[in-house]
Structures are given as structure tokens and as C-alpha cells.
């Protein structure tokens, strides 16, 4: 990585502070992030919703399972953002083989349930190491940081659940009392089209929450990864020297 080109100030931080840096990075580059992430997510959501009439829970499962693959777009945008570069959808499309096609089986199968995937995804996607070198690199970066990475995952899983059920609850909170919305939620199978409508509401709510929350989750993990590399490779000192003697 070109340390001299970084547009963020590097210094040793706690991993909690590093998460804050990641959230600030999302706010600073929100336009790049959502204009690249939204088309991919909506395309996947549209295809997933085609299955709702067959199995009501399948759209949720598809979206959930493909999140690590969708996160690759976010890592690509964030990696450019730390150098102060804006990203267009055309940039993602030009790099589509690297961004969307690389390590597909690893991403969707044995790494899917990794409790620290947001933290280690940059190792997999950006460093380009293979085999034993990649495994050693992961062990090195995870050393003494498994707890922080797992806590990040746990916090965002709970936030995701709260937001999804909060969105669903809005429907009957704001519905007129005579509309019978509460009964529709409790016993959807007893109403014409009730189960299909309920499944659609759940799938759309989950899509909206992933669209909003996933960039913050990935950015927090990516910033933790950068912070670990600062500690291991003294990037902060190198950056200071380069600025001093520029």
C-alpha cells in the first residue's frame, strides 16, 4: 500500500477508536459508497424477491448469504477512499473481475460464518496472498484482536435485528386501528395474501437495513484492519517522515 498517498491521518488507536474512524470514513465518502453499493444490492434483492412466492423465507436467506460477496464492493470503494479518491459505478464495473469474481467459493462457503470477516476481508481481497502465506498473515493480524473483531460482528448483528424489526413494527404502529394490521402480523396465514405480504415486508425491511447498515459494518472492520497494520508496520511514523521531508 502506498503509505505516502493516504488521505487519512494514521496513528496508533484502540480498536474502538478505529471503528469510529471507519464510521467517519463512510460519512465523508457517502456518495461514492452508496452509488456503488446500491445498484448491486438492489439487483440481488430483486432476484431474491422472485423466490418469495415459492418459499417465503428464501429471499432473506439469499440476501443474508450473499452479504460477504456484496461487501467486496464496499471494500473496493473504501480502499480508494483512504487515498481520497471518489469512486464511480464505472470504476467498479471496470474492476468487476477483481471485485465481484475473486475468491467466490471462499467468500460464500467456509468464510461465510467467520466471526471476524469484516476485519479480515481486506486481507483476502486487497493483499493478494495465497495458501500458507495468507493463513500466516491472518493469524498475525488476528493476534490479540479476535475479541475486538468478534465484538464488532456481535454489535452489528444485534443492530441489524433491532432495525429490521423496528421497520416492520412501523407498519402496524402507524396503521389505523380498524385496519387489523396487528392480527395480520400475528396470524398472516388466516388472511388472503397475508403470508405473502408478510414475507415481502420482512424481505424489503431486511434489504433496507442492509443498504443502510452494511457500509458502516464493513468500514469499521476495514479501519480496524488499517489500525492493526499501523501497529505492525509503523505506518504512522513513515507517514510523518514523508510529510516532514516532502
Coordinates of C-alpha atoms in Angstrom, one line a residue:
X1 CA 0.0 0.0 0.0
X2 CA 1.3 3.5 -0.9
X3 CA 1.6 5.0 2.6
X4 CA 2.6 8.4 1.2
X5 CA -0.7 8.6 -0.7
X6 CA -3.0 8.1 2.3
X7 CA -5.5 10.8 2.8
X8 CA -6.2 9.9 6.5
X9 CA -4.1 10.7 9.5
X10 CA -2.5 7.5 10.8
X11 CA -1.7 7.0 14.5
X12 CA -2.0 4.1 16.9
X13 CA -5.6 3.9 18.1
X14 CA -7.6 1.5 20.2
X15 CA -9.8 -0.7 18.1
X16 CA -12.9 1.1 19.3
X17 CA -11.4 4.4 18.1
X18 CA -10.5 2.7 14.8
X19 CA -14.2 1.8 14.4
X20 CA -15.1 5.4 14.9
X21 CA -12.6 6.2 12.1
X22 CA -14.4 3.8 9.8
X23 CA -17.7 5.4 10.5
X24 CA -16.3 8.8 9.8
X25 CA -14.9 7.4 6.5
X26 CA -18.4 6.4 5.5
X27 CA -19.8 9.8 6.3
X28 CA -17.0 11.5 4.3
X29 CA -17.4 9.3 1.2
X30 CA -21.1 8.5 1.5
X31 CA -21.8 9.4 -2.1
X32 CA -19.2 7.1 -3.5
X33 CA -20.2 4.3 -1.2
X34 CA -23.9 4.2 -1.8
X35 CA -23.8 5.0 -5.6
X36 CA -21.7 1.9 -6.0
X37 CA -23.3 -0.4 -3.4
X38 CA -26.9 0.4 -4.1
X39 CA -27.1 -1.0 -7.7
X40 CA -25.5 -4.3 -6.7
X41 CA -27.7 -4.8 -3.6
X42 CA -30.9 -3.9 -5.4
X43 CA -30.1 -6.3 -8.3
X44 CA -29.5 -9.1 -5.8
X45 CA -32.6 -8.1 -3.8
X46 CA -34.8 -8.1 -7.0
X47 CA -33.6 -11.6 -7.9
X48 CA -34.1 -12.8 -4.3
X49 CA -37.7 -11.4 -4.2
X50 CA -38.5 -13.6 -7.2
X51 CA -38.4 -16.6 -4.9
X52 CA -40.8 -15.2 -2.3
X53 CA -43.9 -16.9 -3.7
X54 CA -42.2 -20.3 -3.5
X55 CA -40.5 -20.1 -0.1
X56 CA -41.3 -17.0 1.9
X57 CA -38.0 -17.2 3.9
X58 CA -35.8 -17.7 0.9
X59 CA -35.3 -14.0 -0.1
X60 CA -34.0 -13.3 3.4
X61 CA -31.6 -16.3 3.3
X62 CA -30.3 -15.2 -0.2
X63 CA -29.6 -11.7 1.0
X64 CA -28.0 -12.9 4.2
X65 CA -25.8 -15.4 2.5
X66 CA -24.6 -13.1 -0.2
X67 CA -23.6 -10.2 2.1
X68 CA -19.9 -11.1 2.2
X69 CA -19.9 -11.0 -1.6
X70 CA -21.7 -7.6 -1.6
X71 CA -19.2 -6.4 0.9
X72 CA -16.4 -6.8 -1.7
X73 CA -17.8 -3.7 -3.4
X74 CA -17.6 -1.7 -0.2
X75 CA -14.0 -2.8 0.5
X76 CA -13.1 -1.7 -3.0
X77 CA -14.7 1.8 -2.5
X78 CA -13.2 2.2 1.0
X79 CA -9.7 1.2 -0.2
X80 CA -9.9 4.1 -2.7
X81 CA -11.4 6.4 -0.2
X82 CA -8.4 6.2 2.2
X83 CA -6.4 7.8 -0.6
X84 CA -9.1 10.5 -1.1
X85 CA -10.3 9.0 -4.4
X86 CA -14.0 9.2 -5.3
X87 CA -15.4 6.0 -6.9
X88 CA -18.0 5.8 -9.7
X89 CA -20.0 2.8 -10.7
X90 CA -17.9 2.7 -13.8
X91 CA -14.8 2.1 -11.7
X92 CA -16.4 -0.9 -10.0
X93 CA -17.5 -2.3 -13.4
X94 CA -14.0 -2.0 -14.9
X95 CA -12.6 -3.9 -11.9
X96 CA -15.6 -6.3 -11.7
X97 CA -13.4 -9.5 -12.1
X98 CA -11.3 -8.5 -9.1
X99 CA -14.2 -7.0 -7.1
X100 CA -17.0 -9.4 -7.8
X101 CA -15.3 -12.5 -9.2
X102 CA -12.4 -13.2 -6.9
X103 CA -12.4 -16.0 -4.3
X104 CA -16.2 -16.6 -4.7
X105 CA -16.2 -20.0 -3.1
X106 CA -14.2 -18.9 -0.1
X107 CA -16.4 -15.9 0.3
X108 CA -19.7 -17.7 0.2
X109 CA -18.8 -21.0 2.0
X110 CA -16.1 -21.6 4.6
X111 CA -15.6 -17.9 5.3
X112 CA -19.3 -17.1 5.4
X113 CA -19.7 -17.5 9.2
X114 CA -16.4 -16.1 10.2
X115 CA -16.9 -14.1 13.4
X116 CA -14.3 -11.5 12.2
X117 CA -15.0 -11.4 8.5
X118 CA -15.2 -7.6 8.3
X119 CA -11.8 -7.4 9.9
X120 CA -10.1 -10.0 7.7
X121 CA -11.8 -9.3 4.4
X122 CA -9.2 -6.7 3.4
X123 CA -6.5 -9.4 3.8
X124 CA -8.4 -11.7 1.5
X125 CA -9.3 -9.1 -1.1
X126 CA -6.5 -6.5 -1.2
X127 CA -3.3 -8.2 -0.2
X128 CA -3.5 -11.0 -2.8
X129 CA -1.6 -13.6 -0.7
X130 CA -2.3 -17.3 -1.2
X131 CA -2.0 -20.5 0.7
X132 CA 0.1 -20.7 3.8
X133 CA 1.3 -17.0 3.4
X134 CA -2.3 -15.9 3.6
X135 CA -3.0 -18.1 6.7
X136 CA 0.1 -16.8 8.5
X137 CA -1.0 -13.2 7.6
X138 CA -4.4 -13.8 9.0
X139 CA -3.0 -15.2 12.2
X140 CA -0.7 -12.3 12.6
X141 CA -3.4 -9.7 12.2
X142 CA -5.9 -11.6 14.3
X143 CA -3.4 -12.0 17.2
X144 CA -4.8 -10.2 20.3
X145 CA -7.6 -8.8 18.1
X146 CA -10.1 -11.7 17.8
X147 CA -12.1 -10.4 20.7
X148 CA -12.5 -6.9 19.2
X149 CA -13.4 -8.3 15.8
X150 CA -15.9 -10.6 17.3
X151 CA -17.4 -7.8 19.4
X152 CA -17.8 -5.7 16.2
X153 CA -19.7 -8.6 14.5
X154 CA -21.9 -9.1 17.5
X155 CA -22.8 -5.4 17.8
X156 CA -23.8 -5.1 14.2
X157 CA -25.8 -8.4 14.2
X158 CA -27.9 -7.0 17.1
X159 CA -28.2 -3.6 15.5
X160 CA -29.4 -5.3 12.3
X161 CA -32.0 -7.3 14.1
X162 CA -33.3 -4.3 16.0
X163 CA -33.6 -2.2 12.9
X164 CA -35.3 -4.9 10.8
X165 CA -38.0 -5.5 13.5
X166 CA -38.3 -1.8 14.1
X167 CA -39.1 -1.2 10.4
X168 CA -41.7 -4.0 10.5
X169 CA -43.2 -2.6 13.6
X170 CA -43.7 0.8 12.0
X171 CA -46.3 -0.7 9.7
X172 CA -48.8 -1.6 12.5
X173 CA -47.7 1.3 14.8
X174 CA -48.9 3.9 12.2
X175 CA -51.8 1.9 10.7
X176 CA -55.4 2.8 11.7
X177 CA -56.7 0.6 14.5
X178 CA -59.6 -0.7 12.3
X179 CA -57.2 -1.9 9.6
X180 CA -56.5 -5.1 11.6
X181 CA -52.7 -4.9 11.0
X182 CA -51.8 -6.4 14.3
X183 CA -53.9 -9.5 13.6
X184 CA -52.4 -9.7 10.1
X185 CA -48.9 -9.8 11.7
X186 CA -49.8 -12.4 14.3
X187 CA -51.9 -14.7 12.0
X188 CA -50.9 -13.8 8.4
X189 CA -51.9 -17.3 7.1
X190 CA -55.6 -16.5 8.0
X191 CA -55.8 -13.6 5.6
X192 CA -56.0 -13.6 1.8
X193 CA -52.5 -13.0 0.6
X194 CA -51.4 -12.3 4.2
X195 CA -48.4 -14.7 4.3
X196 CA -47.1 -13.4 1.0
X197 CA -47.5 -9.8 2.2
X198 CA -45.8 -10.6 5.5
X199 CA -42.8 -12.2 3.7
X200 CA -42.5 -9.3 1.3
X201 CA -42.5 -6.8 4.2
X202 CA -39.8 -8.8 6.0
X203 CA -37.6 -9.1 2.9
X204 CA -38.0 -5.4 2.0
X205 CA -37.2 -4.3 5.5
X206 CA -34.1 -6.5 5.6
X207 CA -33.0 -5.1 2.3
X208 CA -33.4 -1.5 3.5
X209 CA -31.4 -2.3 6.7
X210 CA -28.6 -4.0 4.8
X211 CA -28.5 -1.0 2.4
X212 CA -28.1 1.4 5.3
X213 CA -26.1 -0.5 7.9
X214 CA -23.7 -2.7 5.9
X215 CA -21.3 0.1 4.8
X216 CA -20.8 1.1 8.4
X217 CA -20.1 -2.5 9.4
X218 CA -17.6 -3.1 6.6
X219 CA -15.9 0.3 7.2
X220 CA -15.5 -0.3 10.9
X221 CA -13.8 -3.7 10.2
X222 CA -11.6 -2.1 7.5
X223 CA -10.5 0.7 9.8
X224 CA -9.6 -1.9 12.4
X225 CA -7.5 -3.7 9.8
X226 CA -5.7 -0.4 9.0
X227 CA -5.1 0.2 12.6
X228 CA -3.6 -3.2 13.1
X229 CA -1.2 -2.5 10.2
X230 CA -0.2 0.8 11.7
X231 CA 0.8 -1.1 14.9
X232 CA 2.6 -3.8 13.0
X233 CA 4.3 -1.7 10.3
X234 CA 4.7 1.8 11.9
X235 CA 2.8 3.5 9.1
X236 CA 2.2 6.5 11.3
X237 CA 6.0 7.1 11.7
X238 CA 6.6 6.6 7.9
X239 CA 3.8 9.0 7.1
X240 CA 5.2 11.6 9.5
X241 CA 8.6 11.4 7.9
X242 CA 7.3 11.6 4.4
X243 CA 5.3 14.7 5.3
X244 CA 8.3 16.2 7.1
X245 CA 10.7 15.7 4.2
X246 CA 8.3 16.3 1.3

